[in-house]
């Protein structure tokens, strides 16, 4: 009976130590030496939601934009040219046909909607 208690206690100690080590390792990967989040990691995750595209046509009155876009991973959509609704018409204020942009596109109801758009660099 003592052997079972001893083995159970030893197993629990090893499990806690292992989980603590893994958690600490993950924390170190995402933080710099001063305990602050690495801004390049934040940029990468935010950037992952954006899709590269080229503006082909703009219809400010209807709040629609035609984009030739790369694959949209979050929507499992291959690259193509298509018309999108724009959530906020001000996104079109400085946009011009031919501009290279990065966009966030979501599915809202039965439509695909551009919710963010920035000039690609």
Short mmCIF file of C-alpha atoms in Angstrom, two decimals:
data_model
loop_
_atom_site.label_atom_id
_atom_site.label_comp_id
_atom_site.label_asym_id
_atom_site.label_seq_id
_atom_site.Cartn_x
_atom_site.Cartn_y
_atom_site.Cartn_z
CA UNK A 1 0.00 0.00 0.00
CA UNK A 2 2.88 2.36 0.85
CA UNK A 3 4.46 1.62 -2.54
CA UNK A 4 1.27 2.72 -4.36
CA UNK A 5 1.13 5.98 -2.38
CA UNK A 6 4.80 6.64 -3.05
CA UNK A 7 4.45 5.96 -6.80
CA UNK A 8 1.30 8.09 -7.03
CA UNK A 9 3.01 10.97 -5.24
CA UNK A 10 6.11 10.66 -7.44
CA UNK A 11 3.96 10.60 -10.60
CA UNK A 12 2.07 13.70 -9.46
CA UNK A 13 5.32 15.58 -8.78
CA UNK A 14 6.75 14.66 -12.20
CA UNK A 15 3.49 15.66 -13.94
CA UNK A 16 3.35 19.06 -12.21
CA UNK A 17 7.03 19.73 -12.94
CA UNK A 18 6.58 18.80 -16.61
CA UNK A 19 3.48 20.95 -17.06
CA UNK A 20 5.18 23.87 -15.31
CA UNK A 21 8.22 23.53 -17.58
CA UNK A 22 6.06 23.43 -20.73
CA UNK A 23 4.04 26.46 -19.63
CA UNK A 24 7.21 28.42 -18.85
CA UNK A 25 8.73 27.46 -22.21
CA UNK A 26 5.62 28.70 -24.07
CA UNK A 27 5.66 31.96 -22.11
CA UNK A 28 9.31 32.55 -23.02
CA UNK A 29 8.60 31.95 -26.72
CA UNK A 30 6.01 34.74 -26.86
CA UNK A 31 7.73 37.32 -24.64
CA UNK A 32 10.99 39.20 -24.82
CA UNK A 33 13.53 39.34 -22.02
CA UNK A 34 11.73 42.20 -20.27
CA UNK A 35 8.43 40.36 -19.91
CA UNK A 36 6.75 42.33 -22.70
CA UNK A 37 4.96 40.74 -25.59
CA UNK A 38 7.05 40.60 -28.76
CA UNK A 39 5.34 43.05 -31.17
CA UNK A 40 6.47 41.06 -34.22
CA UNK A 41 4.52 38.07 -32.93
CA UNK A 42 1.42 40.23 -32.49
CA UNK A 43 1.81 41.61 -35.99
CA UNK A 44 2.14 38.12 -37.40
CA UNK A 45 -1.08 36.88 -35.84
CA UNK A 46 -3.00 40.01 -36.85
CA UNK A 47 -1.50 39.84 -40.32
CA UNK A 48 -2.62 36.22 -40.65
CA UNK A 49 -6.24 37.39 -40.85
CA UNK A 50 -5.48 39.69 -43.79
CA UNK A 51 -5.52 38.62 -47.43
CA UNK A 52 -3.52 40.26 -50.21
CA UNK A 53 -5.64 41.67 -53.02
CA UNK A 54 -5.69 44.15 -55.88
CA UNK A 55 -8.57 46.58 -56.34
CA UNK A 56 -10.24 46.12 -59.73
CA UNK A 57 -13.37 48.27 -59.34
CA UNK A 58 -14.92 50.56 -56.71
CA UNK A 59 -18.64 51.39 -56.33
CA UNK A 60 -18.87 53.92 -53.50
CA UNK A 61 -22.64 54.42 -53.91
CA UNK A 62 -23.35 50.72 -53.34
CA UNK A 63 -20.48 50.28 -50.87
CA UNK A 64 -19.00 47.47 -52.99
CA UNK A 65 -15.52 46.68 -54.20
CA UNK A 66 -14.22 44.21 -56.76
CA UNK A 67 -11.01 42.53 -55.65
CA UNK A 68 -8.64 40.08 -57.26
CA UNK A 69 -7.61 38.27 -54.08
CA UNK A 70 -5.36 35.46 -52.95
CA UNK A 71 -6.85 32.47 -51.15
CA UNK A 72 -8.84 33.48 -48.07
CA UNK A 73 -7.81 30.82 -45.56
CA UNK A 74 -10.37 31.73 -42.90
CA UNK A 75 -13.20 31.20 -45.40
CA UNK A 76 -11.57 28.26 -47.21
CA UNK A 77 -11.92 30.23 -50.46
CA UNK A 78 -9.44 29.97 -53.35
CA UNK A 79 -7.99 33.05 -55.00
CA UNK A 80 -10.27 34.72 -57.57
CA UNK A 81 -11.79 38.02 -58.63
CA UNK A 82 -15.14 38.88 -57.09
CA UNK A 83 -17.34 41.66 -55.72
CA UNK A 84 -17.53 42.24 -51.96
CA UNK A 85 -19.73 44.41 -49.81
CA UNK A 86 -17.83 46.89 -47.64
CA UNK A 87 -18.87 47.17 -43.99
CA UNK A 88 -17.81 50.81 -43.67
CA UNK A 89 -17.95 53.00 -46.77
CA UNK A 90 -15.07 55.13 -45.46
CA UNK A 91 -12.76 52.24 -46.35
CA UNK A 92 -13.29 53.28 -49.98
CA UNK A 93 -12.48 56.98 -49.49
CA UNK A 94 -8.78 56.74 -50.39
CA UNK A 95 -8.93 53.53 -52.41
CA UNK A 96 -8.09 53.54 -56.09
CA UNK A 97 -8.34 50.94 -58.83
CA UNK A 98 -4.99 49.16 -59.09
CA UNK A 99 -4.07 49.61 -55.42
CA UNK A 100 -2.48 46.61 -53.73
CA UNK A 101 -4.21 46.10 -50.39
CA UNK A 102 -4.57 43.67 -47.51
CA UNK A 103 -8.16 42.97 -46.50
CA UNK A 104 -10.06 41.14 -43.82
CA UNK A 105 -13.15 39.49 -45.24
CA UNK A 106 -15.86 37.80 -43.19
CA UNK A 107 -19.03 35.98 -44.05
CA UNK A 108 -22.05 37.85 -42.75
CA UNK A 109 -25.39 36.27 -43.50
CA UNK A 110 -25.16 35.12 -47.11
CA UNK A 111 -22.60 37.77 -48.13
CA UNK A 112 -18.86 38.22 -47.97
CA UNK A 113 -17.96 41.56 -46.40
CA UNK A 114 -14.71 43.54 -46.26
CA UNK A 115 -14.31 44.74 -42.67
CA UNK A 116 -10.70 46.00 -42.83
CA UNK A 117 -8.51 47.28 -45.65
CA UNK A 118 -4.95 48.62 -45.54
CA UNK A 119 -2.47 49.47 -48.25
CA UNK A 120 -0.08 46.58 -48.82
CA UNK A 121 3.63 47.34 -48.48
#
